[in-house]
CSV table of C-alpha atoms in Angstrom, one decimal:
chain,number,residue,atom,x,y,z
H,16,UNK,CA,-8.8,-9.3,5.0
H,17,UNK,CA,-10.4,-12.2,6.8
H,18,UNK,CA,-8.8,-11.0,10.0
H,19,UNK,CA,-8.4,-14.4,11.6
H,20,UNK,CA,-4.8,-15.0,13.2
H,21,UNK,CA,-3.1,-18.3,12.2
H,22,UNK,CA,-3.0,-21.0,14.7
H,23,UNK,CA,0.6,-21.0,15.8
H,24,UNK,CA,1.7,-23.3,18.7
H,25,UNK,CA,4.2,-21.1,20.4
H,26,UNK,CA,6.0,-23.8,22.0
H,27,UNK,CA,6.4,-25.7,18.9
H,28,UNK,CA,7.6,-22.6,17.0
H,29,UNK,CA,10.2,-21.8,19.6
H,30,UNK,CA,11.8,-25.3,19.1
H,31,UNK,CA,11.2,-25.5,15.4
H,32,UNK,CA,14.2,-25.5,13.1
H,33,UNK,CA,14.9,-22.5,10.8
H,34,UNK,CA,13.5,-22.6,7.3
H,35,UNK,CA,16.0,-24.5,5.0
H,36,UNK,CA,15.9,-24.9,1.2
H,37,UNK,CA,16.7,-28.2,-0.4
H,38,UNK,CA,20.5,-28.8,-0.8
H,39,UNK,CA,20.1,-28.7,-4.6
H,40,UNK,CA,18.6,-25.2,-4.4
H,41,UNK,CA,21.8,-23.8,-3.1
H,42,UNK,CA,23.8,-25.8,-5.5
H,43,UNK,CA,21.7,-24.4,-8.5
H,44,UNK,CA,21.9,-20.9,-7.0
H,45,UNK,CA,25.7,-21.1,-6.9
H,46,UNK,CA,25.8,-22.4,-10.4
H,47,UNK,CA,23.6,-19.4,-11.5
H,48,UNK,CA,26.1,-17.1,-9.8
H,49,UNK,CA,28.9,-18.7,-11.8
H,50,UNK,CA,26.9,-18.6,-15.1
H,51,UNK,CA,26.0,-14.9,-14.5
H,52,UNK,CA,29.5,-13.9,-13.8
H,53,UNK,CA,30.9,-15.7,-16.7
H,54,UNK,CA,28.2,-14.3,-19.1
H,55,UNK,CA,28.8,-10.8,-17.9
H,56,UNK,CA,32.6,-10.9,-18.1
H,57,UNK,CA,32.3,-12.5,-21.5
H,58,UNK,CA,30.0,-9.7,-22.8
H,59,UNK,CA,32.4,-7.1,-21.4
H,60,UNK,CA,35.5,-8.6,-22.9
H,61,UNK,CA,34.2,-9.7,-26.2
H,62,UNK,CA,33.5,-6.3,-27.4
H,63,UNK,CA,29.9,-6.0,-26.6
H,64,UNK,CA,30.4,-4.3,-23.4
H,65,UNK,CA,27.4,-1.9,-23.7
H,66,UNK,CA,24.9,-4.8,-24.0
H,67,UNK,CA,26.4,-6.6,-21.0
H,68,UNK,CA,26.1,-3.6,-18.8
H,69,UNK,CA,22.5,-2.8,-19.8
H,70,UNK,CA,21.6,-6.5,-18.9
H,71,UNK,CA,23.4,-6.1,-15.6
H,72,UNK,CA,21.7,-2.8,-14.8
H,73,UNK,CA,18.3,-4.4,-15.8
H,74,UNK,CA,18.7,-7.3,-13.5
H,75,UNK,CA,19.9,-5.0,-10.8
H,76,UNK,CA,16.9,-2.8,-10.9
H,77,UNK,CA,14.7,-5.8,-10.8
H,78,UNK,CA,16.1,-7.7,-7.9
H,79,UNK,CA,17.0,-4.8,-5.8
H,80,UNK,CA,13.4,-3.6,-6.2
H,81,UNK,CA,12.0,-7.0,-5.2
H,82,UNK,CA,14.2,-7.0,-2.2
H,83,UNK,CA,13.3,-3.3,-1.1
H,84,UNK,CA,9.5,-3.9,-1.8
H,85,UNK,CA,9.6,-7.1,0.2
H,86,UNK,CA,11.1,-5.3,3.4
H,87,UNK,CA,8.4,-2.7,2.9
H,88,UNK,CA,5.7,-5.3,3.2
H,89,UNK,CA,7.0,-6.2,6.7
H,90,UNK,CA,6.6,-2.4,7.5
H,91,UNK,CA,3.0,-2.5,6.1
H,92,UNK,CA,2.3,-5.4,8.3
H,93,UNK,CA,3.6,-3.5,11.4
H,94,UNK,CA,1.7,-0.4,10.5
H,95,UNK,CA,-1.6,-2.3,10.0
H,96,UNK,CA,-1.1,-4.8,12.9
H,97,UNK,CA,-2.0,-7.6,10.6
H,98,UNK,CA,-2.5,-10.5,12.9
H,99,UNK,CA,-3.1,-12.9,9.9
H,100,UNK,CA,0.5,-12.3,8.8
H,101,UNK,CA,2.4,-13.7,11.8
H,102,UNK,CA,3.3,-17.0,10.1
H,103,UNK,CA,4.7,-15.4,7.0
H,104,UNK,CA,6.2,-12.0,8.0
H,105,UNK,CA,9.7,-13.7,8.5
H,106,UNK,CA,9.7,-14.4,4.7
H,107,UNK,CA,9.4,-10.7,3.9
H,108,UNK,CA,12.1,-9.7,6.3
H,109,UNK,CA,14.5,-12.2,4.7
H,110,UNK,CA,14.6,-9.8,1.8
H,111,UNK,CA,16.9,-7.5,3.9
H,112,UNK,CA,19.7,-10.0,3.3
H,113,UNK,CA,20.0,-9.0,-0.4
H,114,UNK,CA,20.2,-5.3,0.1
H,115,UNK,CA,23.9,-5.2,1.0
H,116,UNK,CA,24.6,-7.2,-2.1
H,117,UNK,CA,22.4,-4.9,-4.2
H,118,UNK,CA,24.2,-1.9,-3.0
H,119,UNK,CA,27.6,-3.3,-3.8
H,120,UNK,CA,26.4,-4.3,-7.2
H,121,UNK,CA,25.0,-0.8,-7.8
H,122,UNK,CA,28.3,0.8,-6.9
H,123,UNK,CA,30.1,-1.8,-9.4
H,124,UNK,CA,27.9,-0.3,-12.2
H,125,UNK,CA,29.9,2.9,-11.9
H,126,UNK,CA,32.4,1.2,-14.0
H,127,UNK,CA,29.8,1.0,-16.8
H,128,UNK,CA,28.4,4.5,-16.4
H,129,UNK,CA,29.4,5.8,-19.8
H,130,UNK,CA,27.5,3.0,-21.4
H,131,UNK,CA,24.3,3.4,-19.4
H,132,UNK,CA,23.8,7.1,-18.9
H,133,UNK,CA,24.1,10.1,-21.3
H,134,UNK,CA,25.0,12.4,-18.3
H,135,UNK,CA,28.1,10.3,-17.8
H,136,UNK,CA,29.3,11.2,-21.3
H,137,UNK,CA,28.1,14.7,-21.7
H,138,UNK,CA,25.8,16.3,-19.0
H,139,UNK,CA,22.8,18.3,-20.1
H,140,UNK,CA,23.8,22.0,-20.4
H,141,UNK,CA,23.0,23.7,-17.1
H,142,UNK,CA,23.3,20.6,-14.9
H,143,UNK,CA,26.9,19.9,-15.3
H,144,UNK,CA,27.8,20.2,-11.6
H,145,UNK,CA,24.8,18.4,-10.4
H,146,UNK,CA,25.0,15.4,-12.8
H,147,UNK,CA,28.8,14.9,-12.6
H,148,UNK,CA,29.0,11.1,-12.6
H,149,UNK,CA,31.0,10.7,-9.4
H,150,UNK,CA,28.7,13.1,-7.6
H,151,UNK,CA,25.6,11.4,-8.8
H,152,UNK,CA,26.9,7.8,-7.7
H,153,UNK,CA,28.0,9.3,-4.4
H,154,UNK,CA,24.7,10.9,-3.4
H,155,UNK,CA,22.6,7.9,-4.7
H,156,UNK,CA,24.9,5.5,-3.0
H,157,UNK,CA,24.7,7.4,0.3
H,158,UNK,CA,20.8,7.6,0.0
H,159,UNK,CA,20.6,3.8,-0.8
H,160,UNK,CA,22.9,3.0,2.1
H,161,UNK,CA,20.9,5.1,4.7
H,162,UNK,CA,17.7,3.5,3.4
H,163,UNK,CA,19.1,0.0,3.6
H,164,UNK,CA,20.5,0.6,6.8
H,165,UNK,CA,17.1,1.9,8.2
H,166,UNK,CA,15.6,-1.3,6.8
H,167,UNK,CA,18.2,-3.6,8.5
H,168,UNK,CA,17.7,-1.8,11.8
H,169,UNK,CA,14.0,-2.2,11.5
H,170,UNK,CA,14.2,-6.0,10.7
H,171,UNK,CA,16.9,-6.5,13.3
H,172,UNK,CA,14.7,-5.1,16.1
H,173,UNK,CA,11.9,-7.6,15.1
H,174,UNK,CA,14.5,-10.3,15.1
H,175,UNK,CA,15.9,-9.4,18.4
H,176,UNK,CA,12.8,-10.4,20.4
H,177,UNK,CA,12.5,-13.7,18.6
H,178,UNK,CA,16.2,-14.8,19.1
H,179,UNK,CA,16.0,-13.6,22.9
H,180,UNK,CA,12.9,-15.7,23.3
H,181,UNK,CA,14.1,-18.8,21.7
H,182,UNK,CA,17.5,-18.6,23.6
H,183,UNK,CA,15.6,-18.5,26.9
H,184,UNK,CA,13.1,-21.1,26.1
H,185,UNK,CA,14.3,-23.4,23.5
H,186,UNK,CA,15.3,-27.1,24.3
H,187,UNK,CA,18.3,-26.5,22.1
H,188,UNK,CA,19.7,-23.0,23.0
H,189,UNK,CA,23.1,-23.8,21.5
H,190,UNK,CA,21.4,-23.5,18.1
H,191,UNK,CA,21.1,-19.7,18.8
H,192,UNK,CA,24.5,-19.1,20.5
H,193,UNK,CA,26.6,-18.0,17.6
H,194,UNK,CA,28.2,-14.5,17.7
H,195,UNK,CA,25.5,-13.1,15.3
H,196,UNK,CA,22.8,-14.2,17.7
H,197,UNK,CA,24.6,-12.9,20.7
H,198,UNK,CA,25.2,-9.5,19.1
H,199,UNK,CA,21.5,-9.2,18.2
H,200,UNK,CA,20.5,-9.9,21.9
H,201,UNK,CA,23.1,-8.0,23.6
H,202,UNK,CA,22.0,-6.6,26.9
H,203,UNK,CA,18.7,-8.6,26.8
H,204,UNK,CA,16.5,-7.7,29.5
H,205,UNK,CA,13.8,-10.5,29.1
H,206,UNK,CA,10.5,-10.7,27.4
H,207,UNK,CA,8.3,-8.7,29.6
H,208,UNK,CA,10.4,-5.7,29.1
H,209,UNK,CA,11.7,-6.2,25.6
H,210,UNK,CA,8.6,-7.1,23.6
H,211,UNK,CA,6.2,-4.2,24.4
H,212,UNK,CA,8.9,-1.7,24.1
H,213,UNK,CA,10.3,-3.1,20.8
H,214,UNK,CA,6.8,-3.4,19.2
H,215,UNK,CA,6.1,0.2,20.1
H,216,UNK,CA,9.4,1.3,18.5
H,217,UNK,CA,8.7,-0.8,15.4
H,218,UNK,CA,5.2,0.8,15.1
H,219,UNK,CA,7.0,4.4,15.2
H,220,UNK,CA,9.6,3.3,12.8
H,221,UNK,CA,7.4,1.7,10.2
H,222,UNK,CA,5.6,4.9,8.9
H,223,UNK,CA,8.9,6.7,9.0
H,224,UNK,CA,10.5,3.8,7.0
H,225,UNK,CA,7.7,4.1,4.4
H,226,UNK,CA,8.2,7.8,4.0
H,227,UNK,CA,12.0,7.5,3.6
H,228,UNK,CA,11.7,4.5,1.2
H,229,UNK,CA,9.3,6.7,-1.0
H,230,UNK,CA,11.7,9.6,-1.1
H,231,UNK,CA,14.9,7.7,-1.6
H,232,UNK,CA,13.5,5.4,-4.3
H,233,UNK,CA,11.8,8.3,-6.1
H,234,UNK,CA,15.2,10.0,-6.1
H,235,UNK,CA,16.8,6.9,-7.5
H,236,UNK,CA,14.2,6.4,-10.1
H,237,UNK,CA,14.5,10.0,-11.5
H,238,UNK,CA,18.3,10.1,-11.5
H,239,UNK,CA,19.3,6.6,-12.2
H,240,UNK,CA,16.4,5.3,-14.5
H,241,UNK,CA,14.5,8.3,-15.9
H,242,UNK,CA,17.7,10.2,-16.5
H,243,UNK,CA,18.8,7.4,-18.9
H,244,UNK,CA,16.8,9.4,-21.5
H,245,UNK,CA,17.0,13.2,-21.4
H,246,UNK,CA,13.7,13.5,-23.1
H,247,UNK,CA,11.6,11.7,-20.5
H,248,UNK,CA,10.2,13.7,-17.6
H,249,UNK,CA,7.4,12.5,-15.4
H,250,UNK,CA,6.8,13.6,-11.7
H,251,UNK,CA,4.9,10.2,-11.3
H,252,UNK,CA,7.8,8.0,-12.3
H,253,UNK,CA,9.2,7.6,-8.9
H,254,UNK,CA,5.9,6.5,-7.5
H,255,UNK,CA,5.6,3.9,-10.5
H,256,UNK,CA,8.9,2.5,-9.6
H,257,UNK,CA,8.5,2.1,-5.9
H,258,UNK,CA,4.9,0.7,-6.1
H,259,UNK,CA,6.1,-1.8,-8.7
H,260,UNK,CA,8.7,-3.0,-6.1
H,261,UNK,CA,6.0,-3.6,-3.6
H,262,UNK,CA,3.8,-5.3,-6.2
H,263,UNK,CA,6.8,-7.6,-7.0
H,264,UNK,CA,7.4,-8.1,-3.3
H,265,UNK,CA,3.9,-9.6,-2.9
H,266,UNK,CA,4.4,-11.9,-5.7
H,267,UNK,CA,7.6,-13.1,-4.4
H,268,UNK,CA,6.2,-13.5,-1.1
H,269,UNK,CA,3.5,-15.9,-2.5
H,270,UNK,CA,6.3,-18.2,-4.1
H,271,UNK,CA,8.4,-18.2,-1.0
H,272,UNK,CA,5.4,-19.1,1.2
H,273,UNK,CA,4.3,-21.9,-1.1
H,274,UNK,CA,7.8,-23.2,-1.3
H,275,UNK,CA,8.3,-23.5,2.4
H,276,UNK,CA,4.9,-24.8,2.9
H,277,UNK,CA,5.6,-27.6,0.6
H,278,UNK,CA,9.1,-28.1,2.0
H,279,UNK,CA,8.6,-27.8,5.8
H,280,UNK,CA,5.6,-29.7,7.4
H,281,UNK,CA,5.8,-27.7,10.6
H,282,UNK,CA,5.8,-24.5,8.7
H,283,UNK,CA,2.8,-25.8,6.8
H,284,UNK,CA,0.7,-26.0,10.0
H,285,UNK,CA,0.8,-22.3,10.3
H,286,UNK,CA,-0.2,-21.3,6.8
H,287,UNK,CA,-3.7,-22.0,5.6
H,288,UNK,CA,-5.8,-21.1,2.6
H,289,UNK,CA,-6.9,-18.0,4.6
H,290,UNK,CA,-3.3,-16.6,4.5
H,291,UNK,CA,-3.0,-17.4,0.8
H,292,UNK,CA,-6.5,-15.6,0.3
H,293,UNK,CA,-5.2,-12.5,2.0
H,294,UNK,CA,-2.0,-12.5,0.0
H,295,UNK,CA,-4.1,-12.8,-3.2
H,296,UNK,CA,-6.2,-9.9,-2.3
H,297,UNK,CA,-3.2,-7.7,-1.4
H,298,UNK,CA,-1.6,-8.7,-4.8
H,299,UNK,CA,-4.8,-7.9,-6.5
H,300,UNK,CA,-4.9,-4.5,-4.8
H,301,UNK,CA,-1.3,-3.6,-5.9
H,302,UNK,CA,-2.1,-4.8,-9.3
H,303,UNK,CA,-4.7,-2.1,-9.7
H,304,UNK,CA,-2.4,0.4,-8.1
H,305,UNK,CA,0.3,-0.4,-10.5
H,306,UNK,CA,-2.1,-0.2,-13.4
H,307,UNK,CA,-3.2,3.3,-12.3
H,308,UNK,CA,0.4,4.6,-12.1
H,309,UNK,CA,1.2,2.9,-15.6
H,310,UNK,CA,-1.9,4.8,-17.1
H,311,UNK,CA,-1.1,8.1,-15.2
H,312,UNK,CA,2.2,8.3,-17.1
H,313,UNK,CA,0.2,9.2,-20.2
H,314,UNK,CA,-2.5,11.3,-18.9
H,315,UNK,CA,-0.7,14.5,-18.2
H,316,UNK,CA,1.0,14.4,-21.6
H,317,UNK,CA,-2.4,14.0,-23.2
H,318,UNK,CA,-4.3,16.7,-21.5
H,319,UNK,CA,-1.2,19.0,-21.2
H,320,UNK,CA,-0.4,18.6,-24.9
H,321,UNK,CA,3.3,17.9,-24.2
H,322,UNK,CA,4.7,16.4,-27.4
H,323,UNK,CA,8.3,17.1,-26.3
H,324,UNK,CA,7.9,14.3,-23.8
H,325,UNK,CA,6.4,11.8,-26.1
H,326,UNK,CA,9.5,10.3,-27.7
H,327,UNK,CA,10.1,8.0,-24.7
H,328,UNK,CA,6.7,6.6,-25.0
H,329,UNK,CA,6.6,6.4,-28.7
H,330,UNK,CA,9.6,4.1,-28.9
H,331,UNK,CA,8.2,1.8,-26.2
H,332,UNK,CA,4.4,1.8,-27.0
H,333,UNK,CA,3.8,3.0,-30.5
H,334,UNK,CA,6.6,1.6,-32.6
H,335,UNK,CA,7.5,-1.9,-33.4
H,336,UNK,CA,9.2,-4.0,-32.3
H,337,UNK,CA,8.7,-2.7,-28.7
H,338,UNK,CA,5.1,-2.0,-29.1
H,339,UNK,CA,4.3,-5.7,-29.1
H,340,UNK,CA,6.6,-6.3,-26.2
H,341,UNK,CA,4.9,-3.6,-24.2
H,342,UNK,CA,1.5,-5.0,-24.8
H,343,UNK,CA,2.6,-8.4,-23.6
H,344,UNK,CA,4.1,-6.7,-20.6
H,345,UNK,CA,0.9,-5.0,-19.7
H,346,UNK,CA,-1.2,-8.2,-20.1
H,347,UNK,CA,1.4,-10.1,-17.7
H,348,UNK,CA,1.5,-7.3,-15.2
H,349,UNK,CA,-2.0,-6.1,-15.1
H,350,UNK,CA,-4.6,-7.4,-17.6
H,351,UNK,CA,-4.4,-11.1,-16.8
H,352,UNK,CA,-3.7,-10.9,-13.0
H,353,UNK,CA,-6.6,-8.5,-12.7
H,354,UNK,CA,-9.1,-10.9,-14.4
H,355,UNK,CA,-7.6,-14.0,-12.8
H,356,UNK,CA,-7.5,-12.6,-9.2
H,357,UNK,CA,-11.1,-11.6,-9.2
H,358,UNK,CA,-11.8,-15.2,-8.4
H,359,UNK,CA,-11.7,-16.2,-4.7
H,360,UNK,CA,-11.1,-19.9,-5.5
H,361,UNK,CA,-7.9,-18.9,-7.4
H,362,UNK,CA,-6.6,-16.9,-4.4
H,363,UNK,CA,-7.1,-19.9,-2.2
H,364,UNK,CA,-5.6,-22.5,-4.5
H,365,UNK,CA,-1.8,-23.1,-4.2
H,366,UNK,CA,-1.1,-23.9,-7.7
H,367,UNK,CA,-3.3,-21.2,-9.1
H,368,UNK,CA,-2.1,-18.3,-7.0
H,369,UNK,CA,1.5,-19.5,-7.5
H,370,UNK,CA,1.0,-19.4,-11.3
H,371,UNK,CA,-0.4,-15.8,-11.1
H,372,UNK,CA,2.5,-14.8,-8.9
H,373,UNK,CA,5.0,-16.3,-11.3
H,374,UNK,CA,3.2,-14.4,-14.2
H,375,UNK,CA,3.5,-11.1,-12.4
H,376,UNK,CA,7.1,-11.6,-11.6
H,377,UNK,CA,7.8,-12.3,-15.3
H,378,UNK,CA,5.7,-9.2,-16.3
H,379,UNK,CA,7.5,-7.0,-13.9
H,380,UNK,CA,10.9,-8.3,-15.3
H,381,UNK,CA,9.7,-7.4,-18.6
H,382,UNK,CA,8.5,-4.0,-17.5
H,383,UNK,CA,12.0,-3.2,-16.0
H,384,UNK,CA,13.6,-4.5,-19.4
H,385,UNK,CA,11.1,-2.1,-21.2
H,386,UNK,CA,12.3,0.8,-19.2
H,387,UNK,CA,16.2,0.2,-19.8
H,388,UNK,CA,16.8,-1.7,-22.9
H,389,UNK,CA,15.4,0.5,-25.7
H,390,UNK,CA,18.0,3.1,-24.7
H,391,UNK,CA,20.5,0.5,-25.9
H,392,UNK,CA,18.5,-0.9,-28.8
H,393,UNK,CA,15.7,1.3,-29.9
H,394,UNK,CA,15.0,-0.7,-33.3
H,395,UNK,CA,15.4,-4.3,-32.1
H,396,UNK,CA,14.9,-6.4,-29.0
H,397,UNK,CA,18.2,-7.7,-28.1
H,398,UNK,CA,17.0,-10.4,-25.7
H,399,UNK,CA,19.3,-13.4,-25.8
H,400,UNK,CA,21.8,-15.5,-23.8
H,401,UNK,CA,23.5,-12.5,-22.3
H,402,UNK,CA,20.2,-11.4,-20.7
H,403,UNK,CA,19.4,-14.9,-19.5
H,404,UNK,CA,22.8,-15.5,-18.1
H,405,UNK,CA,23.1,-12.3,-16.2
H,406,UNK,CA,19.5,-12.6,-14.9
H,407,UNK,CA,20.3,-16.2,-13.7
H,408,UNK,CA,23.4,-14.8,-11.8
H,409,UNK,CA,21.2,-12.2,-10.0
H,410,UNK,CA,18.6,-14.7,-9.2
H,411,UNK,CA,21.2,-16.9,-7.6
H,412,UNK,CA,22.6,-14.2,-5.5
H,413,UNK,CA,19.0,-13.3,-4.4
H,414,UNK,CA,18.2,-16.9,-3.4
H,415,UNK,CA,21.5,-17.4,-1.5
H,416,UNK,CA,20.9,-14.1,0.4
H,417,UNK,CA,17.3,-14.8,1.3
H,418,UNK,CA,18.0,-18.5,2.4
H,419,UNK,CA,21.0,-17.6,4.4
H,420,UNK,CA,18.8,-15.2,6.4
H,421,UNK,CA,16.0,-17.8,6.9
H,422,UNK,CA,18.6,-20.4,8.1
H,423,UNK,CA,19.7,-18.1,10.8
H,424,UNK,CA,16.4,-17.0,12.4
H,425,UNK,CA,13.3,-18.6,14.0
H,426,UNK,CA,10.7,-19.5,11.3
H,427,UNK,CA,8.0,-17.2,12.7
H,428,UNK,CA,7.8,-14.1,14.7
H,429,UNK,CA,7.3,-16.0,18.0
H,430,UNK,CA,7.9,-13.0,20.3
H,431,UNK,CA,5.4,-10.8,18.6
H,432,UNK,CA,1.8,-10.6,20.1
H,433,UNK,CA,0.6,-11.0,16.5
H,434,UNK,CA,1.6,-14.7,16.7
H,435,UNK,CA,-0.9,-15.0,19.5
H,436,UNK,CA,-3.6,-13.2,17.5
H,437,UNK,CA,-3.2,-10.0,19.5
H,438,UNK,CA,-2.5,-6.5,18.2
H,439,UNK,CA,-2.3,-5.1,21.7
H,440,UNK,CA,1.1,-3.4,22.7
């Protein structure tokens, strides 16, 4: 990291309007939700319910992963006390707004359990009580609820200082007088007392959040993704999934940053090529970590000579048509980003780094598709209008959630010492 803090005019930031998308973005997002809902219902009711549910679950895994990974990036910023991140951290926190939606949509997938999971039709002998469908959904739902609640409380505490500060010092305090803002700043004691205490609490919670995230998402990956195929066993699969979420979170952060820099002239003052450079380097780092976990799935099977675990891999990587799809996925997620992000100039050029981030997000969508869809169609790639429609619906929900959050909060973390270039608290 270059280590330099962004030059943020605190008075200007206090009085700055929240980040808002263009009106057309919200219209298109709502249109996407309508298209996704209609596409899914048409698939369920037209006799191809299995395909519709698999598309639904694929999109859910992808967007829930991006949201959870995005919140974890804010925890990473807190743990490392990254002064350079002050201008963009709010964009990572905005992902928390999609998590209640994701949890609700996950619980809805209970209706399609018999299409998605073999254990919902006939549990493996010896695991009948543990893999009883209602019990599985109940325990995973509770774990996700606790994780998302932890994430929300973490972000809310960061938000509390900013709302309290702008209410005290803004020239337009009425902007921050809604019920939501008042509830967040209940029993506000003033900046001198609140900020150091809150930052210390956040610094203690961030490592705990990272541990809880790794444990819960590993459990989710084992029981709600890996268990879609009884023959697939990998102790590294949980790590592969939760690292992929954070990798996607970095790519989405780049796109959100570039969009709001282009959209908001005030916000653009606080984001320089140095911030893009740092984002590019961290994305490059997680590209290598993702590639390591990808390769590590094969290594134990090879040196342990475990042919009984290879069927899952053979369908996806050794047999057509999924073999070609898998190689394109590897190129989009790892090979091409690795080569391109070696360049410093690429990481500092908005259009270039934006293109790489888009490529990564497409590649990771393909990766989630590769995990899920061969269970539905092992001998053909069924990609078509159903996938596109359902994906667009989830994208619309994600955009609406994130932008609703950003419209309700100050654009930067004005109360944090990081906004002043200090990591002392």
